[in-house]
Coordinates of C-alpha atoms and ligand atoms in Angstrom, one line a residue:
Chain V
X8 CA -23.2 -23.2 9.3
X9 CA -25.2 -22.3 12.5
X10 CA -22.4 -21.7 14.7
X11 CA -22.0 -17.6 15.1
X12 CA -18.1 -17.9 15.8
X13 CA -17.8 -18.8 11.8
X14 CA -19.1 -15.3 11.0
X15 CA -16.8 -13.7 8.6
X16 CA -19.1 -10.3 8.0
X17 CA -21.9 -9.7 10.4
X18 CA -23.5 -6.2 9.1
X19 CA -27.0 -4.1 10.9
X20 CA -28.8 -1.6 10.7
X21 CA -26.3 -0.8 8.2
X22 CA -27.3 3.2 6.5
X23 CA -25.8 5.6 4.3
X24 CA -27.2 8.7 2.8
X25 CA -25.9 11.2 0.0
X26 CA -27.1 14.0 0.8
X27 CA -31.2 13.7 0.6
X28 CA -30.4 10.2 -1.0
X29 CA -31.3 8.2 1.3
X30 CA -29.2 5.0 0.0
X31 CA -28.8 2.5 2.4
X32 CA -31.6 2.3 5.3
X33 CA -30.8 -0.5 7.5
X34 CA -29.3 -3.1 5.6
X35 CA -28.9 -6.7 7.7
X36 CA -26.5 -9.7 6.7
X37 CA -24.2 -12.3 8.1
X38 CA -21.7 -14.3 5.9
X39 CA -20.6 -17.2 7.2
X40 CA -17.2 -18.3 6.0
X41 CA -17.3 -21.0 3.2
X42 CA -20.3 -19.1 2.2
X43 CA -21.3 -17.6 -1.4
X44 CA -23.9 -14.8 -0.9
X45 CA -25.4 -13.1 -3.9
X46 CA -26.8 -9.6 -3.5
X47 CA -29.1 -8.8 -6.2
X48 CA -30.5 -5.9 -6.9
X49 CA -31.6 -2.8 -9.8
X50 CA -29.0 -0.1 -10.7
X51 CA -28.5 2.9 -8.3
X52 CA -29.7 0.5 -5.4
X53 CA -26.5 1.0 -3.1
X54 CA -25.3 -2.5 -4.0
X55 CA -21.5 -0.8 -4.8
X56 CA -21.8 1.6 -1.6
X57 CA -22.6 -1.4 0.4
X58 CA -19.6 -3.5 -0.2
X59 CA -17.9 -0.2 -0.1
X60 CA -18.6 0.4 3.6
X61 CA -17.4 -3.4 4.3
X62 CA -13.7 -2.3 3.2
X63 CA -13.8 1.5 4.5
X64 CA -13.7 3.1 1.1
X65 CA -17.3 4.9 1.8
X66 CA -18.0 5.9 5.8
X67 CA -21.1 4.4 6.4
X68 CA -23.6 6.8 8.9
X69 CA -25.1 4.7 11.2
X70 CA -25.1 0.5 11.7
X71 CA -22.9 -2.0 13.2
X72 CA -20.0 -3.6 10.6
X73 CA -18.0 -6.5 11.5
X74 CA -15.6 -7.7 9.1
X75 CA -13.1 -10.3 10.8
X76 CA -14.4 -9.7 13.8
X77 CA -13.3 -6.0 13.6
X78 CA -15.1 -3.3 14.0
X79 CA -14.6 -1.7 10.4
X80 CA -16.0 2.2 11.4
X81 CA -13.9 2.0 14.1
X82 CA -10.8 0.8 13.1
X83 CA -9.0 4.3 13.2
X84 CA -4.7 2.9 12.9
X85 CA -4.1 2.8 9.5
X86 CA -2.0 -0.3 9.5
X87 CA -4.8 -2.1 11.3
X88 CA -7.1 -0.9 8.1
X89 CA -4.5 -2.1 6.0
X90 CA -4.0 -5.6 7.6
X91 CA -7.8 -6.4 7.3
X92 CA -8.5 -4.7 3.5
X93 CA -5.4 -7.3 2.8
X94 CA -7.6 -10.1 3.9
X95 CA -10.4 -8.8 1.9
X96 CA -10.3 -8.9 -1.9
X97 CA -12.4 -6.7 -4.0
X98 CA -13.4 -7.3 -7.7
X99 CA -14.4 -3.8 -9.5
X100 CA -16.6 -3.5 -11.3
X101 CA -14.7 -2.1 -14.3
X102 CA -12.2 -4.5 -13.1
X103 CA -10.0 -1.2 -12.0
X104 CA -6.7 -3.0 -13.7
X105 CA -3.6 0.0 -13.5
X106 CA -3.5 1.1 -17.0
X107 CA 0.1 2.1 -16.7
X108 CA 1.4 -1.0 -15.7
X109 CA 1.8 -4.5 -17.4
X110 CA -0.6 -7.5 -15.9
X111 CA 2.9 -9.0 -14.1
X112 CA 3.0 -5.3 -12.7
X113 CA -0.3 -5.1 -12.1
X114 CA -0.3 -8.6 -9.8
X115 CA 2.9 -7.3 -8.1
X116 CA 1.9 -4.0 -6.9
X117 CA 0.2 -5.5 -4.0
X118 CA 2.7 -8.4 -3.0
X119 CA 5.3 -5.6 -2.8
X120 CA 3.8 -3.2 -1.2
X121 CA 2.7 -6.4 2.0
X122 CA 4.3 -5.2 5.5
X123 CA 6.3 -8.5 5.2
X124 CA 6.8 -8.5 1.8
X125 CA 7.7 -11.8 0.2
X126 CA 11.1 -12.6 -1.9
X127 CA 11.5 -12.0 -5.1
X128 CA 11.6 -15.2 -5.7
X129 CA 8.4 -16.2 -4.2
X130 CA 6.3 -12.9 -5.5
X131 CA 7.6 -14.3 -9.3
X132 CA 5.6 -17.9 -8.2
X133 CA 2.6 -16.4 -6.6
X134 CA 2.4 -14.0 -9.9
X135 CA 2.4 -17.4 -12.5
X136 CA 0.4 -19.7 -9.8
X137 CA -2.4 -17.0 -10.3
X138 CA -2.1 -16.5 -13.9
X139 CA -1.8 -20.5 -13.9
X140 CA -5.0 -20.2 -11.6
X141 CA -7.0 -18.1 -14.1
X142 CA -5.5 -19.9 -17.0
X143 CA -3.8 -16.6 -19.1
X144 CA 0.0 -17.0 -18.4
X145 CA 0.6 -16.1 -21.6
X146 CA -0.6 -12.2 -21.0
X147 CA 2.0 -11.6 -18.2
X148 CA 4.1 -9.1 -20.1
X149 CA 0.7 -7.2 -22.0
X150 CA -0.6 -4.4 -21.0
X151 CA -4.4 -3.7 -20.0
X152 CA -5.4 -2.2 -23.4
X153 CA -4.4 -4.9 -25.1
X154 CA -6.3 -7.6 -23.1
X155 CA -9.9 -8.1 -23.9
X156 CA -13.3 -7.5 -21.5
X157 CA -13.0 -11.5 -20.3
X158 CA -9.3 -11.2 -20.0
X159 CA -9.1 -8.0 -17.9
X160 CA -11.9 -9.4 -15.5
X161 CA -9.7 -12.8 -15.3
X162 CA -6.8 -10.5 -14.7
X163 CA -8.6 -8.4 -12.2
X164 CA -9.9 -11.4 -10.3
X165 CA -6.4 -12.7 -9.9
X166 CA -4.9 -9.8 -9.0
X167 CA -7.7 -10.0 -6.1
X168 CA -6.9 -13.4 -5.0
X169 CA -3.0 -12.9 -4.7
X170 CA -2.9 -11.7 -1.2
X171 CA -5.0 -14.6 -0.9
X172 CA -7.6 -12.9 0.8
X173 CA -10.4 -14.8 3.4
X174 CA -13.1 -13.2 2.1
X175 CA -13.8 -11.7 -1.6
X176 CA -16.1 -8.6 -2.6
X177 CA -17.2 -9.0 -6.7
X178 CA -19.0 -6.2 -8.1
X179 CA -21.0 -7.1 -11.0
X180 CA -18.1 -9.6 -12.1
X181 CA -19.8 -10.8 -15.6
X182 CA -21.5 -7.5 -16.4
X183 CA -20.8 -6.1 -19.5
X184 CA -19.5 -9.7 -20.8
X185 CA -20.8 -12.1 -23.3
X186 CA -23.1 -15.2 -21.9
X187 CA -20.6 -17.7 -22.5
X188 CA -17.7 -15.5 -20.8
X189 CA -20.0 -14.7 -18.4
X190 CA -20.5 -18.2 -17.9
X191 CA -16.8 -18.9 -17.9
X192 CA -16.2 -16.4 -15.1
X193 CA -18.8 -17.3 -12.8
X194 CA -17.1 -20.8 -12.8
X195 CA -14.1 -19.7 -12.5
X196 CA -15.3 -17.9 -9.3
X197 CA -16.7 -20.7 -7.8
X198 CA -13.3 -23.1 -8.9
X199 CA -11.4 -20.5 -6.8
X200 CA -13.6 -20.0 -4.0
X201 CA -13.0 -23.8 -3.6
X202 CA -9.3 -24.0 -4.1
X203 CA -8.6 -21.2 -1.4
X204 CA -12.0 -21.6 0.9
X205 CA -12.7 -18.5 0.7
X206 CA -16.5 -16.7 1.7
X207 CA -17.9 -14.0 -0.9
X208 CA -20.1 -11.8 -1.6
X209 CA -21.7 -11.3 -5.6
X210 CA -23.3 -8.5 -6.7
X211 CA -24.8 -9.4 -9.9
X212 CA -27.8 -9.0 -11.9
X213 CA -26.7 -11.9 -14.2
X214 CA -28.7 -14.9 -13.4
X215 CA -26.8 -16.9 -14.8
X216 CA -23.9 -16.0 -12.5
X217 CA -26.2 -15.9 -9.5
X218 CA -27.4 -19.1 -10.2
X219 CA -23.9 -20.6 -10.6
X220 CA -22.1 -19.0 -7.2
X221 CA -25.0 -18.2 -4.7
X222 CA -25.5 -20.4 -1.5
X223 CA -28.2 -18.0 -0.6
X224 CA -29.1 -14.9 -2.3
X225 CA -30.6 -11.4 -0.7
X226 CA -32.4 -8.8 -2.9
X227 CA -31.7 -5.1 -1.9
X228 CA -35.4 -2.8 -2.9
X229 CA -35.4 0.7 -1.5
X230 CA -32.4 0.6 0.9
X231 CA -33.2 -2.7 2.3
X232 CA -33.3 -6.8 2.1
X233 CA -36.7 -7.2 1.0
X234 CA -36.3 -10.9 0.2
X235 CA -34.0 -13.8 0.6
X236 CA -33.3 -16.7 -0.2
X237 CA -31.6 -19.7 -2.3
X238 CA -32.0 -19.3 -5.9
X239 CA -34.3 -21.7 -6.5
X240 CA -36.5 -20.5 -3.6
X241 CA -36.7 -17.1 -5.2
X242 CA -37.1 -18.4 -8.5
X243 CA -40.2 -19.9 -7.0
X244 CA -41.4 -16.9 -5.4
X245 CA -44.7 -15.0 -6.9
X246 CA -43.9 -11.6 -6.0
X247 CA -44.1 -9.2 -9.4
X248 CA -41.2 -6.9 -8.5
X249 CA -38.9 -10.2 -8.1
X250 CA -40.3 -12.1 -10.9
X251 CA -39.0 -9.9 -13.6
X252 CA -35.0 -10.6 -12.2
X253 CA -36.5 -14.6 -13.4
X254 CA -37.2 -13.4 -16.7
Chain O
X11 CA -18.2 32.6 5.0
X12 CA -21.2 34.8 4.0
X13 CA -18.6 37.0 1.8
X14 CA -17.7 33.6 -0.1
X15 CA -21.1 33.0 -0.8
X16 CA -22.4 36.2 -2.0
X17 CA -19.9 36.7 -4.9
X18 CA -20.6 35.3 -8.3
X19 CA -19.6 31.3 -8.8
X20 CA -16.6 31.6 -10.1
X21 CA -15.2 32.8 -7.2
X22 CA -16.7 30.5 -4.7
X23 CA -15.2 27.9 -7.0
X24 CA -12.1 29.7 -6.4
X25 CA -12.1 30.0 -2.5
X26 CA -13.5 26.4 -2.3
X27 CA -10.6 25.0 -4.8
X28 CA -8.3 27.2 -2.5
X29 CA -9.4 25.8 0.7
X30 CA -8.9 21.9 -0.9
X31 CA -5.5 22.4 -2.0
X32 CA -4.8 23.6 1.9
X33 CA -6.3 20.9 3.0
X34 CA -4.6 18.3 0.4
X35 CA -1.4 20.1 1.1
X36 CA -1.6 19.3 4.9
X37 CA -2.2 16.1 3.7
X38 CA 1.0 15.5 1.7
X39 CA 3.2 17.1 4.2
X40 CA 1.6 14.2 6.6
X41 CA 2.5 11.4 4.4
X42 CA 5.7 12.8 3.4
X43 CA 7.9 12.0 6.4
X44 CA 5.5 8.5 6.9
X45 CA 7.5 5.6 5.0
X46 CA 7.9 4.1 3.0
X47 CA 9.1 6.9 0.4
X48 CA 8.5 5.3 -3.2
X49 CA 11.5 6.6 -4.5
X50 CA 11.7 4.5 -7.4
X51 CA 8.3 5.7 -8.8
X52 CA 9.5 9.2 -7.9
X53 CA 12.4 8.8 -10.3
X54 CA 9.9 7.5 -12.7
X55 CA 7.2 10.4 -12.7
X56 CA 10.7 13.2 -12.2
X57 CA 12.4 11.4 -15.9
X58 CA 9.0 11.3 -17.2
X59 CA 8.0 14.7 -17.1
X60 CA 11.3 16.2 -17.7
X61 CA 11.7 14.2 -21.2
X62 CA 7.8 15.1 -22.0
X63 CA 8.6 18.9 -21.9
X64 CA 12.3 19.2 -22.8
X65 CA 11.1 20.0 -26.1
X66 CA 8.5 22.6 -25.6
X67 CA 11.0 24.0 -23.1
X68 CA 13.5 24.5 -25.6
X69 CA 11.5 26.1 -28.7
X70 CA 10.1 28.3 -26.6
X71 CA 13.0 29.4 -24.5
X72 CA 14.9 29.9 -27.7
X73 CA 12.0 31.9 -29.1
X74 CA 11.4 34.2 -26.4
X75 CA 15.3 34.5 -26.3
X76 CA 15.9 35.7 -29.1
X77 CA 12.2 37.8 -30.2
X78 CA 13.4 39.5 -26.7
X79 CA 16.7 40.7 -28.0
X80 CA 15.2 42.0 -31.4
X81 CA 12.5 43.6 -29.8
X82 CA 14.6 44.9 -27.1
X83 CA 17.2 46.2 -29.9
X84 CA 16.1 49.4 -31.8
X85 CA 15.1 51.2 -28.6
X86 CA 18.8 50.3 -27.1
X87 CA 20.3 51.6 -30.1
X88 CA 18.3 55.0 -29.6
X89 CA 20.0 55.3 -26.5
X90 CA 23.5 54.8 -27.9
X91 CA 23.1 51.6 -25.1
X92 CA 23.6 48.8 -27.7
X93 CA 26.3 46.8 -25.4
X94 CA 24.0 46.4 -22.6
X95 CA 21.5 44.7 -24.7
X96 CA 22.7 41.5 -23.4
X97 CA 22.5 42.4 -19.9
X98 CA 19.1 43.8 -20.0
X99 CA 17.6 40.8 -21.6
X100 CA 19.5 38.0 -19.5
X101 CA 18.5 39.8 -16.3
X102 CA 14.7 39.7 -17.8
X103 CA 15.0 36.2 -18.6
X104 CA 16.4 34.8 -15.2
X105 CA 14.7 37.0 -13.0
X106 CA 11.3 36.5 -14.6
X107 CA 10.4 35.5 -18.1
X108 CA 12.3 31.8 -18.0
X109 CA 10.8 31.0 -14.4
X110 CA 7.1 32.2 -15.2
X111 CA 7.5 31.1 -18.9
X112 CA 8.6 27.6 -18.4
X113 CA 6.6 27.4 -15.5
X114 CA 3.3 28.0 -17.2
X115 CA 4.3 25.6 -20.0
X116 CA 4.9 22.8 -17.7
X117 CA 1.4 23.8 -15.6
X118 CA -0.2 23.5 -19.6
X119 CA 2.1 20.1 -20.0
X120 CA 2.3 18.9 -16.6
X121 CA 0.4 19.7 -14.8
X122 CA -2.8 18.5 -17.0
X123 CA -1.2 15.5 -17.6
X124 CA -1.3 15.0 -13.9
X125 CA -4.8 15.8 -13.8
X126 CA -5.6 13.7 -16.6
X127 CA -4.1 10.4 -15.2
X128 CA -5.1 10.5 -11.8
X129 CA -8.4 12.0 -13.0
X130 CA -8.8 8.6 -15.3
X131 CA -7.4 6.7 -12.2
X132 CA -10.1 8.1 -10.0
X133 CA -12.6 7.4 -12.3
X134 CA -12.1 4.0 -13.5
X135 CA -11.6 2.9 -9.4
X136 CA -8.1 2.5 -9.6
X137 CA -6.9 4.6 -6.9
X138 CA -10.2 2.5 -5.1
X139 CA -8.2 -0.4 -6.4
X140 CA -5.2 0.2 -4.7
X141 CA -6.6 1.5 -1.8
X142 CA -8.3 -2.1 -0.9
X143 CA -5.4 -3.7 -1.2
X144 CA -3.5 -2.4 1.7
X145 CA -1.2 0.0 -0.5
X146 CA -0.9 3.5 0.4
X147 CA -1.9 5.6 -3.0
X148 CA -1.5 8.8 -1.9
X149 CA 1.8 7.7 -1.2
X150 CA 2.3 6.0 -4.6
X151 CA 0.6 8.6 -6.6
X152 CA 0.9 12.1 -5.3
X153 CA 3.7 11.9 -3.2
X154 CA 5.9 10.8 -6.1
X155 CA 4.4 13.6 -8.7
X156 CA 4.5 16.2 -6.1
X157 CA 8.3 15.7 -5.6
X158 CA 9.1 14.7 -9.5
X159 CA 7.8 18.2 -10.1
X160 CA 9.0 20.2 -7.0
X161 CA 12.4 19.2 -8.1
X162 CA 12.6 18.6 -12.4
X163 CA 10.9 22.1 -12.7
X164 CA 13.6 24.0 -11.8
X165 CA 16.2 22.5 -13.5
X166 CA 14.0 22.5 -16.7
X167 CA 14.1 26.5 -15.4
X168 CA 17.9 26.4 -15.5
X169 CA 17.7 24.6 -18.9
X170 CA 15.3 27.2 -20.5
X171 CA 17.4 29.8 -19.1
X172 CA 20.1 28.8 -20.9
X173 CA 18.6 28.0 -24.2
X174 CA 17.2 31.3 -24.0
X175 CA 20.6 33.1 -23.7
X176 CA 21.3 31.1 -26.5
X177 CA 18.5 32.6 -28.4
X178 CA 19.3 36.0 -27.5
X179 CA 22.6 35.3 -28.7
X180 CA 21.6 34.2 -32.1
X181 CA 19.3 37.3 -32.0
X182 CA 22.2 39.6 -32.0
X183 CA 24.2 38.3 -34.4
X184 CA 21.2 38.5 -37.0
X185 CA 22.6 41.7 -37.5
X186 CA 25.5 42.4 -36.0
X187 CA 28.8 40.2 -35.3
X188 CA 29.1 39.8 -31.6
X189 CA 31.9 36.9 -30.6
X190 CA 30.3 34.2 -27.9
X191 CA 33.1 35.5 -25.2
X192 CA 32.0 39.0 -25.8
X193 CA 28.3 38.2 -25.4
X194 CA 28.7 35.7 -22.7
X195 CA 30.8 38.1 -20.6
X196 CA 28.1 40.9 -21.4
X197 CA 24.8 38.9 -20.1
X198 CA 26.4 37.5 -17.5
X199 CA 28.6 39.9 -15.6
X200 CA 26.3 42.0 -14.6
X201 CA 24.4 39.2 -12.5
X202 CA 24.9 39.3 -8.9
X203 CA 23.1 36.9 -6.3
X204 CA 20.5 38.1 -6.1
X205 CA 19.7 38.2 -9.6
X206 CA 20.1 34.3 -9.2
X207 CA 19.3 32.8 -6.2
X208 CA 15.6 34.7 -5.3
X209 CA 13.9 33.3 -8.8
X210 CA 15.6 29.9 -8.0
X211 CA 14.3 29.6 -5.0
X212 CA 10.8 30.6 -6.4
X213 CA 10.7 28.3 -8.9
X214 CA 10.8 25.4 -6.3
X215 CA 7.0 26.7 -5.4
X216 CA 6.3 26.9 -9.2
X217 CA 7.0 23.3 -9.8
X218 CA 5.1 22.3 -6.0
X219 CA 2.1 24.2 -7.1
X220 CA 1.8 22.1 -10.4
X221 CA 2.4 18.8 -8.2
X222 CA -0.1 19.5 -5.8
X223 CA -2.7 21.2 -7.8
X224 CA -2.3 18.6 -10.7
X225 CA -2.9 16.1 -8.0
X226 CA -5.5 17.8 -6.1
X227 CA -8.3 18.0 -9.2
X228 CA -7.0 14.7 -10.4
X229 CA -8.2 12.6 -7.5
X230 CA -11.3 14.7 -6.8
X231 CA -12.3 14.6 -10.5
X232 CA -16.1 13.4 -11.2
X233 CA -17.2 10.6 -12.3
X234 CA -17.6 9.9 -16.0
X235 CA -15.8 11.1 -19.1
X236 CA -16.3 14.7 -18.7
X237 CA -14.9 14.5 -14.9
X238 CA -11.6 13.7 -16.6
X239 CA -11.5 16.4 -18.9
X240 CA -12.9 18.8 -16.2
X241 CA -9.8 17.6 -14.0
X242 CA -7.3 18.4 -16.2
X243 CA -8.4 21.5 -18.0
X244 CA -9.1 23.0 -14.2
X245 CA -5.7 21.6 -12.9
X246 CA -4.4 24.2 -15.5
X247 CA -6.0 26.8 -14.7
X248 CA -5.6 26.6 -11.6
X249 CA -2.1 26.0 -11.5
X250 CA -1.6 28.9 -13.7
X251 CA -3.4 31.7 -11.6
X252 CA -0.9 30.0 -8.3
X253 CA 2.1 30.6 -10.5
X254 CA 1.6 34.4 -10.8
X255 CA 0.3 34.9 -7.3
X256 CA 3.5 33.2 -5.8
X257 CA 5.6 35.2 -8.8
X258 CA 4.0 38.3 -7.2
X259 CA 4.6 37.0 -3.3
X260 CA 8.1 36.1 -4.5
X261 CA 9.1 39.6 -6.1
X262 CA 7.5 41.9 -3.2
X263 CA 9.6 39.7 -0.6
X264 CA 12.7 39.9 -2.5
X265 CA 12.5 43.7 -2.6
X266 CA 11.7 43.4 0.7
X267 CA 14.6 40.8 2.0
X268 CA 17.2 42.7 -0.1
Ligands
LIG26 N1 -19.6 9.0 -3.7 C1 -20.9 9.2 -3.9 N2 -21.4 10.5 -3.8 C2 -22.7 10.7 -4.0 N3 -23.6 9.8 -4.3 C3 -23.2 8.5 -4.5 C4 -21.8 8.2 -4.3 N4 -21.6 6.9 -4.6 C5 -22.9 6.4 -4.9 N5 -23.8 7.4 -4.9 C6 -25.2 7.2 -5.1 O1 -25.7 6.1 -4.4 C7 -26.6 5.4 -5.2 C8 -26.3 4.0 -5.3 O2 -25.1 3.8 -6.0 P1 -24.4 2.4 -6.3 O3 -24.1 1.7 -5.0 O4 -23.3 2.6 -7.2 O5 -25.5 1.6 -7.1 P2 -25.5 0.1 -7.6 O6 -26.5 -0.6 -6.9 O7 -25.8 0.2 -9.1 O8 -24.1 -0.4 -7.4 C9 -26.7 6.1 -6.5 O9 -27.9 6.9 -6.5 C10 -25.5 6.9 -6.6 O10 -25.8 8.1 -7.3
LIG27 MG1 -22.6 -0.8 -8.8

């Protein structure tokens, strides 16, 4: 895990600012690949803008971001941006699944739109192998509305995995989901990460969930990582502020 | 830039909502000719929006047809003028009332339906969603809209034009008995070209202006509910005031060209 050429995302001095908001103010990490981190952090942190940066959708101001071994501000080609948000996958946190468009739909929309798109035979198998995968084959012809919070985030989190991506982004993945759903999906993320080797990075404030995915977790307090850590080192830790994440 | 910012707010909004839709217009022009051209979705959005507002289209062009021609009526018949009542009110309707008219409906139609999606899109990180992985959305989401409505307003034009002659024919035979050959030959012989072809052309920039503008607010719209709503209703509004500014353009260089 020591060696630097497995580096998947090497971020520094990482900072972002809305206006007088100072958001992000020199944010440090490294993700190795195999490697679950867990970002924890309160609401309003910067934990979304962060991940945001990693895949372009928010210009960071200042800070070094590696992602693939490409320099993300810098990658100006648009198919370049493209290739590498291909081998990124991103959970929203809302799960962000097209309304308009039926969950086969939904998992098509990116397969078709690859450079090299697949057959239409072999988008058809990669669209059941990841409903298979997430164990709702049965929903391919609903529609969003009809699916329920766990289902859409199951949905979501296939639709994510399809391009089979090296490294996956979740925001908040159980938030907003019953304990033993939450449960469900936290396994669920770790069952995939092992299936298709793929590095992470969890934003949660679901223990639970942190507990179950994190290799090592970092906790994000006023724009920076103020602690990190496995979970059961933080869990240990004495510190007021992080205690009441514990509780 | 000091004159923008001294005048009350709802005309900054204005000039800054103006200098947006330039920018965003740029924009699509860019990603236009760059493939590849999601033509299926284009056919989509262009059925889509045609079938949602073929029937306001139609009760109003027939209404405004036909309150026209028995508006337009008693004052005719004061000048002994009763046979050109057809003419006068077919020339009103295709040079201006069945562009503007229809146009505003579909900017109240479309054009907030527009808003509304992509607004709801934006806000529930779909277009985020599809930005991540690897798709072009501008491509998939305005680019389609923007020529669904460039090209399915004008024909809805055509349609309201002609449901409106029909209206105007129904209004004079309330009271009178005027034979369809009679009435047809009375509207329409008096059209020339340019009667025709100028408020065709303009209605092209009618039906663009609702793309772009329904477009524009929906993927800027605000976070939250109320960004949503604020999309739609200003994507209206907005799209309204561009209709009669390019209806005014359109007439002055008309009168100018011909
Ligand atoms: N596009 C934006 N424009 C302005 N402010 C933003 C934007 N995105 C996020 N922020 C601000 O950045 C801060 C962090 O937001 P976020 O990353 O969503 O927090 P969280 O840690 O809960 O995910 C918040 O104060 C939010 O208001
Ligand atoms: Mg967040």
């Amino acid at each position: 895990m020591e060696n630097s050429n497995d580096i998947v995302i090497d971020v520094k001095g990482l900072r972002k600012s809305f206006g007088d908001n100072h958001v992000l103010e020199g944010l440090d990490l490294e993700l190795h690949k195999g490697e679950n981190i867990v970002v924890l952090g309160k609401s309003g942190t910067g934990k979304s803008v962060f991940i945001k940066c990693l895949v372009k959708l928010v210009e960071p101001d200042e800070g070094k971001l590696e992602v693939l071994s490409k320099d993300v501000q810098h990658l100006t080609e648009e198919d370049e941006l493209n290739a590498l948000r291909r081998k990124v996958g991103f959970l929203f946190q809302g799960g962000a699944l097209y309304d308009s468009m039926t969950v086969e739909e939904n998992l098509k929309f990116p397969l078709k739109r690859m450079p090299d798109k697949p057959s239409y035979g072999e988008i058809d198998d990669r669209v059941h192998e990841a409903l298979k995968n997430v164990g709702l084959e049965k929903a391919i012809h609903k529609m969003p509305a009809e699916l329920s919070g766990g289902m859409k985030k199951r949905i979501a989190l296939a639709r994510t995995l399809i391009l089979q991506p090296d490294i996956v982004l979740y925001d908040e993945p159980t938030t907003g989901l019953d304990p033993a759903t939450s449960k469900e999906i936290s396994e669920l993320i770790v069952e995939m990460q092992e299936t298709y080797q793929t590095s992470s990075i969890i934003i949660t404030h679901d223990m639970a969930c942190a507990r179950i995915t994190s290799n090592r977790m970092k906790v994000i307090r006023d724009g920076v990582f103020k602690y990190e850590g496995s979970y059961e080192e933080l869990k240990k830790s004495d510190d007021k502020w992080l205690m009441d994440f514990f509780e | 830039m000091k004159i923008v910012g001294s005048l009350p707010g709802s005309f900054q909004d204005f000039f800054i909502n103006v200098a947006g839709i330039g920018r965003f217009t740029s924009r699509f022009f860019k990603q236009l000719f760059k493939p590849p051209l999601e033509w299926r979705e284009v056919l989509v959005q262009a059925y889509q929006l045609g079938y949602n507002s073929l029937f306001l289209v139609s009760i109003t062009g027939f209404i405004i047809g036909m309150v026209m021609t028995l508006q337009t009526k008693p004052t005719m018949e004061q000048f002994g003028a009763e046979s050109w009542l057809p003419a006068m009110v077919s020339i009103s309707i295709i040079r201006e009332i069945g562009p503007v008219l229809t146009a505003l409906i579909c900017a109240g139609k479309v054009g907030s339906g527009i808003g509304a999606e992509l607004g709801s899109m934006k806000v529930s990180e779909q277009i985020d969603a599809m930005t991540v992985s690897g798709a072009n959305a501008f491509n998939y989401l305005v680019v389609t809209r923007v020529i669904a409505t460039t090209v399915t307003i004008p024909i809805l034009v055509v349609y309201a034009d002609v449901i409106a002659l029909v209206g105007s024919y129904v209004g004079v035979n309330i009271e009178g008995d005027v034979s369809p050959t009679l009435f047809y030959k009375q509207s329409l012989d008096i059209l020339v070209y340019s009667d025709i072809i100028p408020p065709t052309i303009k209605t092209f920039f009618f039906g663009f202006a609702i793309g772009i503008i329904g477009c524009y607010k929906g993927t800027t719209a605000d976070k939250g509910t109320t960004g949503v709503g604020r999309a739609a209703n200003s994507a209206v509004v907005i799209s309204s005031l561009f209709i009669f500014v390019i209806d005014l353009v359109a007439v002055q260089l008309t009168q100018l060209l011909i």
